[in-house]
Amino acid sequence: MPVTALVSAKSCGVTTSALALTLASKRPSLLAECDPAGGTLRAGFLQGEVGAGYGLYHLAAAERTGPDALAQAFASHLWPMDDAGHRKLLPGLTDPGQAAALGRTWPALSEVMHVLAEEAGYDVFVDAGRLALESGRLHTTLTPAPLLHKADLVLLVVRGTEQSLTLARHVIDPLRAELAERGSGPDALGLLLIEDGPYRAHQVTEALKVPVLAGLPYDPATAGYFTAGGPPPRGYGRSALLRHARTATEQFEAAASRRAIQQQYPPRTANPQLAGVLQRLSERGGARG
């Protein structure tokens, strides 16, 4: 299954989209909240249920001990979002000041995510937040660049509005160049369109010269629930957002498979020390407490 990173030029619903995709997937799924500006699901969707003792920041210290420690910490800091434990969340930072400590953790964390996707069949979605550029390149602290470099797909989330497309134009060329030079190739880049505004998918593709790989409807009721938590809206399970998100996950898997075939990637050799991740995930539904 693919590791898919979601980013935006400005707030376009990256976290809401990533959460919808994670909850709607037909397969086991993980949402890794890796926005250096801080996570929002802990205080919003989960309404404070997850304390600061869980989450992304704690993986930095574990990574410094070694791959096995990182694998164990990763499994211990996943929070189940359903009773069966098939939908998991790696909660994000509670303080943007913590982002600097993760600089050397991102590459190792990316490897763990790929093991989870390739060996355990998880759909992995990375909320990478808003892109930050420095001298035409991804900022090394304000953007989790190594996660984008190694992702199977990098989705720039845009809305069908003139404002959103204008902002997106400024980041597409630097992002494409970054993926060409340091990532898996510029064809890893695609668009996820939030269908809010007058522009349709083919118009957005033409305007930005990047393919729209999937679209999600503008669904304020469900999006509001994902943002603030509380009681789910009436008809939540049959909502347009979840139905389209389920289709989108299949479209992303197909796109990633096409890329792998076209580029004839050699099979990834998993670090045997990361086997602890799979063992821990199979033994427990995730952390609670």
mmCIF file of C-alpha atoms in Angstrom:
data_model
loop_
_atom_site.group_PDB
_atom_site.id
_atom_site.type_symbol
_atom_site.label_atom_id
_atom_site.label_comp_id
_atom_site.label_asym_id
_atom_site.label_seq_id
_atom_site.Cartn_x
_atom_site.Cartn_y
_atom_site.Cartn_z
ATOM 1 C CA MET A 1 0.000 0.000 0.000
ATOM 2 C CA PRO A 2 1.244 3.530 -0.619
ATOM 3 C CA VAL A 3 2.647 6.107 1.754
ATOM 4 C CA THR A 4 0.879 9.329 0.749
ATOM 5 C CA ALA A 5 1.957 12.745 2.011
ATOM 6 C CA LEU A 6 -0.499 15.658 1.937
ATOM 7 C CA VAL A 7 0.647 19.297 1.871
ATOM 8 C CA SER A 8 -0.774 22.692 0.988
ATOM 9 C CA ALA A 9 0.379 26.136 -0.080
ATOM 10 C CA LYS A 10 -1.892 27.585 2.591
ATOM 11 C CA SER A 11 -4.631 26.175 4.764
ATOM 12 C CA CYS A 12 -6.739 24.099 2.355
ATOM 13 C CA GLY A 13 -8.012 21.326 4.585
ATOM 14 C CA VAL A 14 -4.950 19.058 4.664
ATOM 15 C CA THR A 15 -5.701 17.616 8.108
ATOM 16 C CA THR A 16 -9.415 17.171 7.395
ATOM 17 C CA SER A 17 -8.643 15.463 4.089
ATOM 18 C CA ALA A 18 -6.007 13.184 5.613
ATOM 19 C CA LEU A 19 -8.379 12.203 8.417
ATOM 20 C CA ALA A 20 -11.198 11.487 5.974
ATOM 21 C CA LEU A 21 -8.923 9.270 3.872
ATOM 22 C CA THR A 22 -7.691 7.396 6.941
ATOM 23 C CA LEU A 23 -11.171 6.736 8.295
ATOM 24 C CA ALA A 24 -12.619 5.814 4.890
ATOM 25 C CA SER A 25 -9.933 3.389 3.702
ATOM 26 C CA LYS A 26 -11.028 -0.198 3.111
ATOM 27 C CA ARG A 27 -7.701 -1.361 4.536
ATOM 28 C CA PRO A 28 -5.988 -0.824 7.895
ATOM 29 C CA SER A 29 -4.793 2.764 7.897
ATOM 30 C CA LEU A 30 -2.560 5.204 9.712
ATOM 31 C CA LEU A 31 -2.606 8.978 9.884
ATOM 32 C CA ALA A 32 0.746 10.447 10.920
ATOM 33 C CA GLU A 33 0.247 14.057 11.996
ATOM 34 C CA CYS A 34 3.659 15.445 11.035
ATOM 35 C CA ASP A 35 2.975 19.154 10.578
ATOM 36 C CA PRO A 36 5.913 21.012 12.203
ATOM 37 C CA ALA A 37 3.507 23.842 13.030
ATOM 38 C CA GLY A 38 1.784 21.487 15.472
ATOM 39 C CA GLY A 39 -1.024 18.964 15.449
ATOM 40 C CA THR A 40 -4.688 19.884 15.758
ATOM 41 C CA LEU A 41 -6.473 16.545 16.085
ATOM 42 C CA ARG A 42 -5.533 16.069 19.722
ATOM 43 C CA ALA A 43 -7.434 19.152 20.877
ATOM 44 C CA GLY A 44 -10.026 19.105 18.084
ATOM 45 C CA PHE A 45 -11.335 15.808 16.770
ATOM 46 C CA LEU A 46 -10.173 13.842 19.835
ATOM 47 C CA GLN A 47 -11.261 16.618 22.241
ATOM 48 C CA GLY A 48 -8.299 16.243 24.565
ATOM 49 C CA GLU A 49 -8.664 12.481 24.966
ATOM 50 C CA VAL A 50 -4.990 11.974 24.086
ATOM 51 C CA GLY A 51 -2.525 13.501 26.525
ATOM 52 C CA ALA A 52 0.857 15.032 25.735
ATOM 53 C CA GLY A 53 2.503 11.781 26.811
ATOM 54 C CA TYR A 54 1.641 10.294 23.412
ATOM 55 C CA GLY A 55 2.737 11.370 19.997
ATOM 56 C CA LEU A 56 5.333 12.354 17.468
ATOM 57 C CA TYR A 57 7.690 14.302 19.722
ATOM 58 C CA HIS A 58 8.547 11.233 21.812
ATOM 59 C CA LEU A 59 9.938 9.421 18.763
ATOM 60 C CA ALA A 60 12.904 11.805 18.548
ATOM 61 C CA ALA A 61 14.508 10.484 21.734
ATOM 62 C CA ALA A 62 13.799 6.884 20.746
ATOM 63 C CA GLU A 63 15.423 7.353 17.328
ATOM 64 C CA ARG A 64 18.644 8.443 19.004
ATOM 65 C CA THR A 65 18.760 5.099 20.802
ATOM 66 C CA GLY A 66 18.455 3.075 17.594
ATOM 67 C CA PRO A 67 16.071 1.599 15.008
ATOM 68 C CA ASP A 68 14.602 -1.008 17.345
ATOM 69 C CA ALA A 69 13.821 1.605 19.985
ATOM 70 C CA LEU A 70 12.193 3.791 17.346
ATOM 71 C CA ALA A 71 10.080 0.881 16.099
ATOM 72 C CA GLN A 72 8.872 0.088 19.603
ATOM 73 C CA ALA A 73 8.173 3.730 20.417
ATOM 74 C CA PHE A 74 6.289 4.152 17.144
ATOM 75 C CA ALA A 75 3.972 1.254 17.953
ATOM 76 C CA SER A 76 3.479 2.473 21.522
ATOM 77 C CA HIS A 77 2.503 5.991 20.463
ATOM 78 C CA LEU A 78 -0.235 5.076 17.988
ATOM 79 C CA TRP A 79 -3.738 5.917 19.118
ATOM 80 C CA PRO A 80 -6.655 3.761 17.850
ATOM 81 C CA MET A 81 -9.486 5.738 16.302
ATOM 82 C CA ASP A 82 -11.886 2.791 16.151
ATOM 83 C CA ASP A 83 -12.722 -0.075 18.489
ATOM 84 C CA ALA A 84 -10.979 -2.657 16.309
ATOM 85 C CA GLY A 85 -7.781 -0.626 16.161
ATOM 86 C CA HIS A 86 -7.747 -0.640 12.354
ATOM 87 C CA ARG A 87 -7.580 3.166 12.143
ATOM 88 C CA LYS A 88 -4.564 4.551 13.959
ATOM 89 C CA LEU A 89 -3.248 8.026 14.632
ATOM 90 C CA LEU A 90 0.261 9.191 15.415
ATOM 91 C CA PRO A 91 -0.661 12.431 17.229
ATOM 92 C CA GLY A 92 1.289 15.508 16.242
ATOM 93 C CA LEU A 93 3.375 18.046 18.105
ATOM 94 C CA THR A 94 1.843 19.961 20.985
ATOM 95 C CA ASP A 95 4.321 22.830 20.534
ATOM 96 C CA PRO A 96 5.844 24.051 17.231
ATOM 97 C CA GLY A 97 9.073 24.606 19.140
ATOM 98 C CA GLN A 98 9.468 20.822 19.259
ATOM 99 C CA ALA A 99 9.917 20.621 15.477
ATOM 100 C CA ALA A 100 13.668 21.270 15.523
ATOM 101 C CA ALA A 101 14.237 18.083 17.536
ATOM 102 C CA LEU A 102 12.802 15.970 14.710
ATOM 103 C CA GLY A 103 15.272 16.977 11.999
ATOM 104 C CA ARG A 104 17.236 13.730 12.159
ATOM 105 C CA THR A 105 14.178 11.619 13.025
ATOM 106 C CA TRP A 106 12.229 12.137 9.776
ATOM 107 C CA PRO A 107 14.268 9.737 7.564
ATOM 108 C CA ALA A 108 14.081 6.878 10.072
ATOM 109 C CA LEU A 109 10.392 7.521 10.688
ATOM 110 C CA SER A 110 9.783 7.393 6.942
ATOM 111 C CA GLU A 111 11.384 3.960 6.814
ATOM 112 C CA VAL A 112 9.100 2.728 9.597
ATOM 113 C CA MET A 113 6.069 4.030 7.703
ATOM 114 C CA HIS A 114 7.116 2.233 4.533
ATOM 115 C CA VAL A 115 7.579 -1.025 6.435
ATOM 116 C CA LEU A 116 4.065 -0.628 7.817
ATOM 117 C CA ALA A 117 2.680 0.055 4.330
ATOM 118 C CA GLU A 118 4.592 -2.612 2.428
ATOM 119 C CA GLU A 119 4.832 -5.417 4.954
ATOM 120 C CA ALA A 120 1.566 -4.978 6.874
ATOM 121 C CA GLY A 121 -0.628 -3.594 4.062
ATOM 122 C CA TYR A 122 -1.512 -0.282 5.699
ATOM 123 C CA ASP A 123 -2.634 2.824 3.905
ATOM 124 C CA VAL A 124 -0.356 5.471 5.417
ATOM 125 C CA PHE A 125 -1.300 9.136 5.168
ATOM 126 C CA VAL A 126 1.121 11.841 6.288
ATOM 127 C CA ASP A 127 -0.246 15.249 7.229
ATOM 128 C CA ALA A 128 2.793 17.389 6.361
ATOM 129 C CA GLY A 129 0.990 20.695 6.794
ATOM 130 C CA ARG A 130 1.741 23.898 4.957
ATOM 131 C CA LEU A 131 4.825 23.984 2.740
ATOM 132 C CA ALA A 132 7.560 26.334 3.884
ATOM 133 C CA LEU A 133 10.249 27.364 1.409
ATOM 134 C CA GLU A 134 13.695 28.829 1.948
ATOM 135 C CA SER A 135 15.740 30.009 -1.041
ATOM 136 C CA GLY A 136 13.528 27.969 -3.357
ATOM 137 C CA ARG A 137 13.873 24.736 -1.385
ATOM 138 C CA LEU A 138 11.825 23.051 1.303
ATOM 139 C CA HIS A 139 12.638 24.535 4.676
ATOM 140 C CA THR A 140 14.579 21.989 6.710
ATOM 141 C CA THR A 141 12.734 22.682 9.980
ATOM 142 C CA LEU A 142 9.323 24.026 9.001
ATOM 143 C CA THR A 143 8.594 21.224 6.503
ATOM 144 C CA PRO A 144 9.233 17.475 7.072
ATOM 145 C CA ALA A 145 11.121 17.293 3.766
ATOM 146 C CA PRO A 146 12.467 13.704 4.125
ATOM 147 C CA LEU A 147 8.901 12.408 4.449
ATOM 148 C CA LEU A 148 8.014 14.063 1.135
ATOM 149 C CA HIS A 149 11.193 12.819 -0.541
ATOM 150 C CA LYS A 150 10.410 9.187 0.282
ATOM 151 C CA ALA A 151 6.626 9.230 -0.118
ATOM 152 C CA ASP A 152 5.069 7.183 -2.899
ATOM 153 C CA LEU A 153 2.729 10.097 -3.635
ATOM 154 C CA VAL A 154 2.865 13.754 -2.635
ATOM 155 C CA LEU A 155 -0.525 15.427 -2.859
ATOM 156 C CA LEU A 156 -0.830 19.190 -2.967
ATOM 157 C CA VAL A 157 -4.287 19.935 -1.572
ATOM 158 C CA VAL A 158 -6.020 22.761 -3.438
ATOM 159 C CA ARG A 159 -9.489 24.242 -3.659
ATOM 160 C CA GLY A 160 -11.214 25.100 -6.906
ATOM 161 C CA THR A 161 -10.872 28.831 -6.312
ATOM 162 C CA GLU A 162 -8.727 31.467 -7.976
ATOM 163 C CA GLN A 163 -7.039 32.311 -4.682
ATOM 164 C CA SER A 164 -6.070 28.700 -3.965
ATOM 165 C CA LEU A 165 -4.745 28.121 -7.483
ATOM 166 C CA THR A 166 -2.719 31.339 -7.354
ATOM 167 C CA LEU A 167 -1.063 30.287 -4.097
ATOM 168 C CA ALA A 168 -0.421 26.789 -5.434
ATOM 169 C CA ARG A 169 1.394 28.092 -8.514
ATOM 170 C CA HIS A 170 4.123 29.556 -6.311
ATOM 171 C CA VAL A 171 5.020 26.256 -4.668
ATOM 172 C CA ILE A 172 4.575 23.742 -7.479
ATOM 173 C CA ASP A 173 7.855 24.357 -9.305
ATOM 174 C CA PRO A 174 10.018 24.281 -6.138
ATOM 175 C CA LEU A 175 8.200 21.160 -4.930
ATOM 176 C CA ARG A 176 8.547 19.438 -8.293
ATOM 177 C CA ALA A 177 12.265 20.311 -8.420
ATOM 178 C CA GLU A 178 12.763 19.033 -4.873
ATOM 179 C CA LEU A 179 11.162 15.696 -5.720
ATOM 180 C CA ALA A 180 13.257 15.451 -8.890
ATOM 181 C CA GLU A 181 16.545 16.129 -7.101
ATOM 182 C CA ARG A 182 16.027 14.511 -3.723
ATOM 183 C CA GLY A 183 12.844 12.483 -3.922
ATOM 184 C CA SER A 184 11.411 9.612 -5.926
ATOM 185 C CA GLY A 185 10.793 11.772 -8.988
ATOM 186 C CA PRO A 186 8.589 14.706 -10.032
ATOM 187 C CA ASP A 187 5.816 12.360 -11.132
ATOM 188 C CA ALA A 188 5.188 11.601 -7.440
ATOM 189 C CA LEU A 189 3.411 14.967 -7.315
ATOM 190 C CA GLY A 190 -0.336 15.113 -7.795
ATOM 191 C CA LEU A 191 -3.271 17.242 -6.701
ATOM 192 C CA LEU A 192 -6.111 16.498 -4.315
ATOM 193 C CA LEU A 193 -8.943 18.850 -5.190
ATOM 194 C CA ILE A 194 -11.389 20.096 -2.581
ATOM 195 C CA GLU A 195 -14.437 20.806 -4.724
ATOM 196 C CA ASP A 196 -15.081 24.252 -3.312
ATOM 197 C CA GLY A 197 -15.172 26.951 -5.979
ATOM 198 C CA PRO A 198 -15.934 27.284 -9.680
ATOM 199 C CA TYR A 199 -12.998 25.325 -11.122
ATOM 200 C CA ARG A 200 -13.432 21.668 -11.996
ATOM 201 C CA ALA A 201 -10.747 18.983 -11.983
ATOM 202 C CA HIS A 202 -9.778 19.299 -15.657
ATOM 203 C CA GLN A 203 -9.491 23.072 -15.319
ATOM 204 C CA VAL A 204 -7.294 22.764 -12.241
ATOM 205 C CA THR A 205 -5.065 20.234 -13.990
ATOM 206 C CA GLU A 206 -4.712 22.544 -16.975
ATOM 207 C CA ALA A 207 -4.041 25.614 -14.829
ATOM 208 C CA LEU A 208 -1.370 24.025 -12.612
ATOM 209 C CA LYS A 209 0.079 21.483 -15.073
ATOM 210 C CA VAL A 210 -0.214 18.782 -12.410
ATOM 211 C CA PRO A 211 -2.823 16.001 -12.545
ATOM 212 C CA VAL A 212 -5.749 15.939 -10.157
ATOM 213 C CA LEU A 213 -5.578 12.404 -8.767
ATOM 214 C CA ALA A 214 -8.817 12.624 -6.794
ATOM 215 C CA GLY A 215 -11.438 15.048 -5.565
ATOM 216 C CA LEU A 216 -13.252 15.440 -2.268
ATOM 217 C CA PRO A 217 -16.562 17.281 -1.962
ATOM 218 C CA TYR A 218 -17.025 20.388 0.109
ATOM 219 C CA ASP A 219 -18.892 18.930 3.084
ATOM 220 C CA PRO A 220 -18.980 21.521 5.894
ATOM 221 C CA ALA A 221 -20.884 19.337 8.372
ATOM 222 C CA THR A 222 -18.477 16.407 8.244
ATOM 223 C CA ALA A 223 -15.435 18.670 7.972
ATOM 224 C CA GLY A 224 -16.612 20.566 11.045
ATOM 225 C CA TYR A 225 -16.868 17.307 12.969
ATOM 226 C CA PHE A 226 -13.334 16.355 11.941
ATOM 227 C CA THR A 227 -12.082 19.755 13.042
ATOM 228 C CA ALA A 228 -13.877 20.186 16.348
ATOM 229 C CA GLY A 229 -15.011 16.695 17.364
ATOM 230 C CA GLY A 230 -18.163 16.195 19.400
ATOM 231 C CA PRO A 231 -21.206 14.236 18.268
ATOM 232 C CA PRO A 232 -20.967 13.159 14.614
ATOM 233 C CA PRO A 233 -23.437 14.845 12.279
ATOM 234 C CA ARG A 234 -26.553 13.030 11.189
ATOM 235 C CA GLY A 235 -25.815 10.578 8.383
ATOM 236 C CA TYR A 236 -22.076 10.824 9.056
ATOM 237 C CA GLY A 237 -21.325 7.247 7.960
ATOM 238 C CA ARG A 238 -22.947 7.883 4.577
ATOM 239 C CA SER A 239 -21.588 11.399 4.148
ATOM 240 C CA ALA A 240 -20.370 12.554 0.766
ATOM 241 C CA LEU A 241 -16.917 13.253 2.185
ATOM 242 C CA LEU A 242 -16.389 9.711 3.448
ATOM 243 C CA ARG A 243 -17.841 8.109 0.322
ATOM 244 C CA HIS A 244 -15.561 10.100 -1.975
ATOM 245 C CA ALA A 245 -12.591 9.602 0.348
ATOM 246 C CA ARG A 246 -13.045 5.836 0.083
ATOM 247 C CA THR A 247 -12.879 6.086 -3.707
ATOM 248 C CA ALA A 248 -9.871 8.401 -3.462
ATOM 249 C CA THR A 249 -7.836 5.855 -1.498
ATOM 250 C CA GLU A 250 -8.322 3.371 -4.338
ATOM 251 C CA GLN A 251 -7.275 5.989 -6.879
ATOM 252 C CA PHE A 252 -4.103 6.734 -4.924
ATOM 253 C CA GLU A 253 -3.213 3.051 -4.701
ATOM 254 C CA ALA A 254 -3.652 2.716 -8.472
ATOM 255 C CA ALA A 255 -1.527 5.805 -9.130
ATOM 256 C CA ALA A 256 1.265 4.557 -6.868
ATOM 257 C CA SER A 257 1.165 1.127 -8.541
ATOM 258 C CA ARG A 258 1.459 2.714 -11.982
ATOM 259 C CA ARG A 259 4.482 4.700 -10.845
ATOM 260 C CA ALA A 260 6.171 1.613 -9.460
ATOM 261 C CA ILE A 261 5.654 -0.295 -12.699
ATOM 262 C CA GLN A 262 6.722 2.574 -14.936
ATOM 263 C CA GLN A 263 9.879 3.299 -12.995
ATOM 264 C CA GLN A 264 10.563 -0.342 -12.198
ATOM 265 C CA TYR A 265 11.575 0.412 -8.665
ATOM 266 C CA PRO A 266 13.694 -2.308 -7.073
ATOM 267 C CA PRO A 267 11.944 -3.963 -4.142
ATOM 268 C CA ARG A 268 12.563 -2.186 -0.847
ATOM 269 C CA THR A 269 14.667 -4.146 1.621
ATOM 270 C CA ALA A 270 13.150 -3.675 5.031
ATOM 271 C CA ASN A 271 15.429 -3.188 8.018
ATOM 272 C CA PRO A 272 14.968 -6.375 10.087
ATOM 273 C CA GLN A 273 15.192 -4.304 13.264
ATOM 274 C CA LEU A 274 11.884 -2.704 12.332
ATOM 275 C CA ALA A 275 10.061 -6.020 12.575
ATOM 276 C CA GLY A 276 9.058 -4.979 16.078
ATOM 277 C CA VAL A 277 6.637 -2.493 14.558
ATOM 278 C CA LEU A 278 4.610 -5.198 12.864
ATOM 279 C CA GLN A 279 4.717 -7.484 15.855
ATOM 280 C CA ARG A 280 3.543 -4.774 18.218
ATOM 281 C CA LEU A 281 0.762 -3.662 15.891
ATOM 282 C CA SER A 282 -0.518 -7.217 15.521
ATOM 283 C CA GLU A 283 -0.517 -7.767 19.274
ATOM 284 C CA ARG A 284 -2.430 -4.642 20.260
ATOM 285 C CA GLY A 285 -4.955 -2.216 18.851
ATOM 286 C CA GLY A 286 -2.780 0.761 19.813
ATOM 287 C CA ALA A 287 -2.146 2.795 22.918
ATOM 288 C CA ARG A 288 -4.817 3.947 25.302
ATOM 289 C CA GLY A 289 -4.426 5.381 28.717
#
